[in-house]
mmCIF file of N, CA, C and O in Angstrom:
data_model
loop_
_atom_site.group_PDB
_atom_site.id
_atom_site.type_symbol
_atom_site.label_atom_id
_atom_site.label_comp_id
_atom_site.label_asym_id
_atom_site.label_seq_id
_atom_site.Cartn_x
_atom_site.Cartn_y
_atom_site.Cartn_z
ATOM 1 N N MET A 1 -53.178 -12.320 -56.518
ATOM 2 C CA MET A 1 -54.483 -12.909 -56.719
ATOM 3 C C MET A 1 -55.488 -11.825 -57.075
ATOM 4 O O MET A 1 -55.388 -10.709 -56.597
ATOM 5 N N GLN A 2 -56.468 -12.220 -57.816
ATOM 6 C CA GLN A 2 -57.518 -11.289 -58.200
ATOM 7 C C GLN A 2 -58.508 -11.140 -57.050
ATOM 8 O O GLN A 2 -58.723 -12.089 -56.283
ATOM 9 N N PRO A 3 -59.135 -9.962 -56.951
ATOM 10 C CA PRO A 3 -60.091 -9.741 -55.852
ATOM 11 C C PRO A 3 -61.237 -10.752 -55.843
ATOM 12 O O PRO A 3 -61.685 -11.166 -54.774
ATOM 13 N N LYS A 4 -61.711 -11.169 -57.019
ATOM 14 C CA LYS A 4 -62.811 -12.138 -57.066
ATOM 15 C C LYS A 4 -62.370 -13.485 -56.503
ATOM 16 O O LYS A 4 -63.137 -14.165 -55.837
ATOM 17 N N MET A 5 -61.138 -13.855 -56.793
ATOM 18 C CA MET A 5 -60.604 -15.124 -56.302
ATOM 19 C C MET A 5 -60.460 -15.082 -54.781
ATOM 20 O O MET A 5 -60.796 -16.037 -54.089
ATOM 21 N N ILE A 6 -59.984 -13.975 -54.253
ATOM 22 C CA ILE A 6 -59.834 -13.821 -52.802
ATOM 23 C C ILE A 6 -61.197 -13.888 -52.125
ATOM 24 O O ILE A 6 -61.371 -14.570 -51.100
ATOM 25 N N LEU A 7 -62.187 -13.216 -52.708
ATOM 26 C CA LEU A 7 -63.536 -13.237 -52.155
ATOM 27 C C LEU A 7 -64.107 -14.652 -52.175
ATOM 28 O O LEU A 7 -64.697 -15.107 -51.189
ATOM 29 N N ALA A 8 -63.918 -15.371 -53.260
ATOM 30 C CA ALA A 8 -64.422 -16.740 -53.367
ATOM 31 C C ALA A 8 -63.776 -17.645 -52.323
ATOM 32 O O ALA A 8 -64.458 -18.454 -51.678
ATOM 33 N N LEU A 9 -62.467 -17.519 -52.149
ATOM 34 C CA LEU A 9 -61.783 -18.323 -51.136
ATOM 35 C C LEU A 9 -62.242 -17.973 -49.723
ATOM 36 O O LEU A 9 -62.416 -18.864 -48.884
ATOM 37 N N ALA A 10 -62.462 -16.696 -49.461
ATOM 38 C CA ALA A 10 -62.932 -16.272 -48.143
ATOM 39 C C ALA A 10 -64.320 -16.840 -47.864
ATOM 40 O O ALA A 10 -64.598 -17.345 -46.767
ATOM 41 N N LEU A 11 -65.205 -16.775 -48.850
ATOM 42 C CA LEU A 11 -66.560 -17.314 -48.671
ATOM 43 C C LEU A 11 -66.535 -18.820 -48.480
ATOM 44 O O LEU A 11 -67.311 -19.356 -47.687
ATOM 45 N N CYS A 12 -65.657 -19.515 -49.188
ATOM 46 C CA CYS A 12 -65.532 -20.963 -49.005
ATOM 47 C C CYS A 12 -65.055 -21.279 -47.584
ATOM 48 O O CYS A 12 -65.549 -22.212 -46.946
ATOM 49 N N GLY A 13 -64.104 -20.512 -47.101
ATOM 50 C CA GLY A 13 -63.595 -20.717 -45.746
ATOM 51 C C GLY A 13 -64.672 -20.490 -44.699
ATOM 52 O O GLY A 13 -64.804 -21.251 -43.743
ATOM 53 N N ILE A 14 -65.472 -19.462 -44.894
ATOM 54 C CA ILE A 14 -66.570 -19.188 -43.963
ATOM 55 C C ILE A 14 -67.590 -20.327 -44.009
ATOM 56 O O ILE A 14 -68.099 -20.766 -42.980
ATOM 57 N N GLY A 15 -67.887 -20.815 -45.214
ATOM 58 C CA GLY A 15 -68.839 -21.920 -45.358
ATOM 59 C C GLY A 15 -68.363 -23.179 -44.659
ATOM 60 O O GLY A 15 -69.129 -23.852 -43.969
ATOM 61 N N VAL A 16 -67.099 -23.508 -44.815
ATOM 62 C CA VAL A 16 -66.540 -24.697 -44.171
ATOM 63 C C VAL A 16 -66.552 -24.533 -42.652
ATOM 64 O O VAL A 16 -66.912 -25.460 -41.922
ATOM 65 N N ALA A 17 -66.200 -23.367 -42.174
ATOM 66 C CA ALA A 17 -66.208 -23.122 -40.724
ATOM 67 C C ALA A 17 -67.623 -23.227 -40.166
ATOM 68 O O ALA A 17 -67.838 -23.754 -39.083
ATOM 69 N N GLY A 18 -68.602 -22.743 -40.917
ATOM 70 C CA GLY A 18 -69.988 -22.823 -40.483
ATOM 71 C C GLY A 18 -70.472 -24.253 -40.389
ATOM 72 O O GLY A 18 -71.247 -24.607 -39.512
ATOM 73 N N CYS A 19 -70.019 -25.089 -41.304
ATOM 74 C CA CYS A 19 -70.420 -26.496 -41.283
ATOM 75 C C CYS A 19 -69.711 -27.264 -40.170
ATOM 76 O O CYS A 19 -70.220 -28.276 -39.695
ATOM 77 N N ALA A 20 -68.557 -26.806 -39.779
ATOM 78 C CA ALA A 20 -67.769 -27.516 -38.774
ATOM 79 C C ALA A 20 -68.302 -27.283 -37.362
ATOM 80 O O ALA A 20 -68.041 -28.063 -36.463
ATOM 81 N N THR A 21 -69.035 -26.205 -37.162
ATOM 82 C CA THR A 21 -69.574 -25.929 -35.830
ATOM 83 C C THR A 21 -71.049 -26.284 -35.818
ATOM 84 O O THR A 21 -71.810 -25.882 -36.676
ATOM 85 N N ARG A 22 -71.424 -27.072 -34.846
ATOM 86 C CA ARG A 22 -72.822 -27.463 -34.700
ATOM 87 C C ARG A 22 -73.117 -27.552 -33.217
ATOM 88 O O ARG A 22 -72.206 -27.694 -32.402
ATOM 89 N N PRO A 23 -74.400 -27.486 -32.874
ATOM 90 C CA PRO A 23 -74.725 -27.584 -31.446
ATOM 91 C C PRO A 23 -74.380 -28.962 -30.910
ATOM 92 O O PRO A 23 -74.388 -29.948 -31.645
ATOM 93 N N SER A 24 -74.096 -29.024 -29.634
ATOM 94 C CA SER A 24 -73.809 -30.317 -29.009
ATOM 95 C C SER A 24 -75.082 -31.160 -28.992
ATOM 96 O O SER A 24 -76.179 -30.651 -29.196
ATOM 97 N N ASP A 25 -74.930 -32.441 -28.740
ATOM 98 C CA ASP A 25 -76.085 -33.330 -28.702
ATOM 99 C C ASP A 25 -77.083 -32.893 -27.638
ATOM 100 O O ASP A 25 -78.289 -32.923 -27.862
ATOM 101 N N SER A 26 -76.586 -32.491 -26.472
ATOM 102 C CA SER A 26 -77.510 -32.084 -25.404
ATOM 103 C C SER A 26 -78.252 -30.804 -25.776
ATOM 104 O O SER A 26 -79.437 -30.665 -25.470
ATOM 105 N N GLU A 27 -77.567 -29.874 -26.460
ATOM 106 C CA GLU A 27 -78.239 -28.651 -26.908
ATOM 107 C C GLU A 27 -79.302 -28.978 -27.949
ATOM 108 O O GLU A 27 -80.397 -28.416 -27.927
ATOM 109 N N ALA A 28 -78.983 -29.886 -28.859
ATOM 110 C CA ALA A 28 -79.936 -30.275 -29.898
ATOM 111 C C ALA A 28 -81.133 -30.984 -29.280
ATOM 112 O O ALA A 28 -82.284 -30.707 -29.649
ATOM 113 N N GLU A 29 -80.900 -31.873 -28.330
ATOM 114 C CA GLU A 29 -81.996 -32.577 -27.655
ATOM 115 C C GLU A 29 -82.897 -31.595 -26.909
ATOM 116 O O GLU A 29 -84.115 -31.715 -26.917
ATOM 117 N N ARG A 30 -82.278 -30.617 -26.252
ATOM 118 C CA ARG A 30 -83.042 -29.608 -25.516
ATOM 119 C C ARG A 30 -83.898 -28.776 -26.478
ATOM 120 O O ARG A 30 -85.071 -28.506 -26.204
ATOM 121 N N ALA A 31 -83.332 -28.403 -27.628
ATOM 122 C CA ALA A 31 -84.079 -27.627 -28.617
ATOM 123 C C ALA A 31 -85.255 -28.418 -29.175
ATOM 124 O O ALA A 31 -86.350 -27.878 -29.346
ATOM 125 N N VAL A 32 -85.042 -29.702 -29.425
ATOM 126 C CA VAL A 32 -86.130 -30.553 -29.934
ATOM 127 C C VAL A 32 -87.230 -30.686 -28.882
ATOM 128 O O VAL A 32 -88.418 -30.577 -29.201
ATOM 129 N N ALA A 33 -86.854 -30.903 -27.637
ATOM 130 C CA ALA A 33 -87.842 -31.043 -26.561
ATOM 131 C C ALA A 33 -88.670 -29.768 -26.415
ATOM 132 O O ALA A 33 -89.897 -29.827 -26.249
ATOM 133 N N GLU A 34 -88.010 -28.606 -26.497
ATOM 134 C CA GLU A 34 -88.732 -27.339 -26.404
ATOM 135 C C GLU A 34 -89.699 -27.169 -27.573
ATOM 136 O O GLU A 34 -90.822 -26.699 -27.395
ATOM 137 N N MET A 35 -89.264 -27.563 -28.768
ATOM 138 C CA MET A 35 -90.108 -27.454 -29.942
ATOM 139 C C MET A 35 -91.338 -28.362 -29.817
ATOM 140 O O MET A 35 -92.455 -27.958 -30.142
ATOM 141 N N ILE A 36 -91.135 -29.566 -29.345
ATOM 142 C CA ILE A 36 -92.247 -30.502 -29.171
ATOM 143 C C ILE A 36 -93.237 -29.975 -28.132
ATOM 144 O O ILE A 36 -94.446 -29.984 -28.360
ATOM 145 N N LYS A 37 -92.717 -29.478 -27.007
ATOM 146 C CA LYS A 37 -93.606 -28.949 -25.967
ATOM 147 C C LYS A 37 -94.379 -27.734 -26.466
ATOM 148 O O LYS A 37 -95.554 -27.570 -26.149
ATOM 149 N N ALA A 38 -93.724 -26.880 -27.241
ATOM 150 C CA ALA A 38 -94.385 -25.673 -27.748
ATOM 151 C C ALA A 38 -95.499 -26.013 -28.734
ATOM 152 O O ALA A 38 -96.509 -25.306 -28.807
ATOM 153 N N SER A 39 -95.352 -27.099 -29.469
ATOM 154 C CA SER A 39 -96.357 -27.437 -30.478
ATOM 155 C C SER A 39 -97.377 -28.469 -29.991
ATOM 156 O O SER A 39 -98.315 -28.788 -30.718
ATOM 157 N N PHE A 40 -97.233 -28.942 -28.759
ATOM 158 C CA PHE A 40 -98.117 -29.981 -28.244
ATOM 159 C C PHE A 40 -99.521 -29.434 -28.021
ATOM 160 O O PHE A 40 -99.709 -28.347 -27.499
ATOM 161 N N LYS A 41 -100.513 -30.209 -28.428
ATOM 162 C CA LYS A 41 -101.912 -29.850 -28.198
ATOM 163 C C LYS A 41 -102.579 -30.986 -27.416
ATOM 164 O O LYS A 41 -102.509 -32.135 -27.803
ATOM 165 N N THR A 42 -103.208 -30.637 -26.294
ATOM 166 C CA THR A 42 -103.892 -31.624 -25.474
ATOM 167 C C THR A 42 -105.103 -32.167 -26.224
ATOM 168 O O THR A 42 -105.890 -31.406 -26.776
ATOM 169 N N ARG A 43 -105.210 -33.490 -26.252
ATOM 170 C CA ARG A 43 -106.354 -34.155 -26.882
ATOM 171 C C ARG A 43 -106.753 -35.325 -26.001
ATOM 172 O O ARG A 43 -105.990 -36.281 -25.844
ATOM 173 N N GLY A 44 -107.952 -35.238 -25.441
ATOM 174 C CA GLY A 44 -108.431 -36.313 -24.579
ATOM 175 C C GLY A 44 -107.514 -36.520 -23.397
ATOM 176 O O GLY A 44 -107.170 -35.589 -22.694
ATOM 177 N N GLN A 45 -107.077 -37.768 -23.215
ATOM 178 C CA GLN A 45 -106.207 -38.072 -22.080
ATOM 179 C C GLN A 45 -104.741 -37.772 -22.361
ATOM 180 O O GLN A 45 -103.908 -37.845 -21.465
ATOM 181 N N ALA A 46 -104.409 -37.430 -23.590
ATOM 182 C CA ALA A 46 -103.023 -37.091 -23.931
ATOM 183 C C ALA A 46 -102.739 -35.651 -23.528
ATOM 184 O O ALA A 46 -103.104 -34.711 -24.220
ATOM 185 N N THR A 47 -102.082 -35.492 -22.385
ATOM 186 C CA THR A 47 -101.748 -34.155 -21.888
ATOM 187 C C THR A 47 -100.239 -33.949 -21.934
ATOM 188 O O THR A 47 -99.473 -34.883 -22.156
ATOM 189 N N ILE A 48 -99.820 -32.740 -21.711
ATOM 190 C CA ILE A 48 -98.402 -32.363 -21.813
ATOM 191 C C ILE A 48 -97.523 -33.165 -20.856
ATOM 192 O O ILE A 48 -96.342 -33.382 -21.140
ATOM 193 N N ASP A 49 -98.078 -33.660 -19.754
ATOM 194 C CA ASP A 49 -97.262 -34.412 -18.799
ATOM 195 C C ASP A 49 -96.760 -35.733 -19.387
ATOM 196 O O ASP A 49 -95.819 -36.331 -18.876
ATOM 197 N N ARG A 50 -97.345 -36.171 -20.489
ATOM 198 C CA ARG A 50 -96.865 -37.396 -21.141
ATOM 199 C C ARG A 50 -95.472 -37.222 -21.741
ATOM 200 O O ARG A 50 -94.789 -38.188 -22.041
ATOM 201 N N LEU A 51 -95.066 -35.984 -21.945
ATOM 202 C CA LEU A 51 -93.747 -35.731 -22.531
ATOM 203 C C LEU A 51 -92.625 -35.838 -21.504
ATOM 204 O O LEU A 51 -91.459 -35.875 -21.863
ATOM 205 N N SER A 52 -92.988 -35.876 -20.238
ATOM 206 C CA SER A 52 -91.986 -35.977 -19.165
ATOM 207 C C SER A 52 -91.783 -37.440 -18.793
ATOM 208 O O SER A 52 -92.747 -38.169 -18.565
ATOM 209 N N GLN A 53 -90.526 -37.855 -18.701
ATOM 210 C CA GLN A 53 -90.220 -39.229 -18.323
ATOM 211 C C GLN A 53 -90.352 -39.409 -16.821
ATOM 212 O O GLN A 53 -90.020 -38.502 -16.051
ATOM 213 N N ASP A 54 -90.796 -40.604 -16.418
ATOM 214 C CA ASP A 54 -90.757 -40.918 -14.993
ATOM 215 C C ASP A 54 -89.345 -41.418 -14.675
ATOM 216 O O ASP A 54 -88.484 -41.494 -15.548
ATOM 217 N N ASP A 55 -89.092 -41.752 -13.424
ATOM 218 C CA ASP A 55 -87.738 -42.141 -13.002
ATOM 219 C C ASP A 55 -87.225 -43.377 -13.745
ATOM 220 O O ASP A 55 -86.057 -43.432 -14.141
ATOM 221 N N ALA A 56 -88.074 -44.366 -13.938
ATOM 222 C CA ALA A 56 -87.656 -45.599 -14.614
ATOM 223 C C ALA A 56 -87.308 -45.324 -16.079
ATOM 224 O O ALA A 56 -86.300 -45.818 -16.590
ATOM 225 N N GLN A 57 -88.120 -44.517 -16.754
ATOM 226 C CA GLN A 57 -87.841 -44.188 -18.152
ATOM 227 C C GLN A 57 -86.548 -43.385 -18.274
ATOM 228 O O GLN A 57 -85.747 -43.605 -19.185
ATOM 229 N N ALA A 58 -86.339 -42.444 -17.371
ATOM 230 C CA ALA A 58 -85.127 -41.637 -17.399
ATOM 231 C C ALA A 58 -83.885 -42.497 -17.184
ATOM 232 O O ALA A 58 -82.858 -42.299 -17.838
ATOM 233 N N LEU A 59 -83.983 -43.472 -16.280
ATOM 234 C CA LEU A 59 -82.867 -44.372 -16.019
ATOM 235 C C LEU A 59 -82.542 -45.207 -17.261
ATOM 236 O O LEU A 59 -81.378 -45.363 -17.630
ATOM 237 N N CYS A 60 -83.572 -45.712 -17.931
ATOM 238 C CA CYS A 60 -83.357 -46.491 -19.158
ATOM 239 C C CYS A 60 -82.733 -45.626 -20.249
ATOM 240 O O CYS A 60 -81.843 -46.070 -20.967
ATOM 241 N N SER A 61 -83.202 -44.399 -20.386
ATOM 242 C CA SER A 61 -82.654 -43.502 -21.404
ATOM 243 C C SER A 61 -81.197 -43.158 -21.108
ATOM 244 O O SER A 61 -80.368 -43.085 -22.016
ATOM 245 N N LYS A 62 -80.904 -42.959 -19.825
ATOM 246 C CA LYS A 62 -79.547 -42.600 -19.423
ATOM 247 C C LYS A 62 -78.544 -43.704 -19.762
ATOM 248 O O LYS A 62 -77.421 -43.443 -20.162
ATOM 249 N N HIS A 63 -78.961 -44.949 -19.611
ATOM 250 C CA HIS A 63 -78.058 -46.082 -19.815
ATOM 251 C C HIS A 63 -78.356 -46.868 -21.083
ATOM 252 O O HIS A 63 -77.969 -48.037 -21.185
ATOM 253 N N ALA A 64 -79.032 -46.249 -22.031
ATOM 254 C CA ALA A 64 -79.372 -46.935 -23.279
ATOM 255 C C ALA A 64 -78.103 -47.452 -23.969
ATOM 256 O O ALA A 64 -77.119 -46.729 -24.104
ATOM 257 N N GLY A 65 -78.114 -48.688 -24.361
ATOM 258 C CA GLY A 65 -76.981 -49.270 -25.052
ATOM 259 C C GLY A 65 -75.864 -49.778 -24.155
ATOM 260 O O GLY A 65 -74.922 -50.392 -24.616
ATOM 261 N N GLU A 66 -75.944 -49.504 -22.878
ATOM 262 C CA GLU A 66 -74.882 -49.922 -21.942
ATOM 263 C C GLU A 66 -75.158 -51.279 -21.306
ATOM 264 O O GLU A 66 -74.241 -51.931 -20.828
ATOM 265 N N LEU A 67 -76.406 -51.655 -21.250
ATOM 266 C CA LEU A 67 -76.773 -52.898 -20.549
ATOM 267 C C LEU A 67 -76.564 -54.117 -21.431
ATOM 268 O O LEU A 67 -76.805 -54.080 -22.628
ATOM 269 N N ARG A 68 -76.123 -55.201 -20.810
ATOM 270 C CA ARG A 68 -75.929 -56.461 -21.535
ATOM 271 C C ARG A 68 -77.286 -57.104 -21.800
ATOM 272 O O ARG A 68 -78.217 -56.964 -21.026
ATOM 273 N N LYS A 69 -77.375 -57.811 -22.900
ATOM 274 C CA LYS A 69 -78.596 -58.547 -23.188
ATOM 275 C C LYS A 69 -78.527 -59.878 -22.453
ATOM 276 O O LYS A 69 -77.513 -60.555 -22.453
ATOM 277 N N ALA A 70 -79.629 -60.252 -21.817
ATOM 278 C CA ALA A 70 -79.665 -61.483 -21.024
ATOM 279 C C ALA A 70 -79.862 -62.691 -21.902
ATOM 280 O O ALA A 70 -80.303 -62.682 -22.976
#
């Protein structure tokens, strides 16, 4: 094989491997939450504590899609 062909195949392999690895859903959610908190600006009654779920909201988020419709 020619050196250019070997280099092209190696770069393609690296590209495919890079696309195959991605952060887990929990890592991605954590990164998004950190980004939102870092860019949040308090305006009036909208304060940073609005980004935190209370117990009821957390329970609904945890079981989203699992509950039967009545």
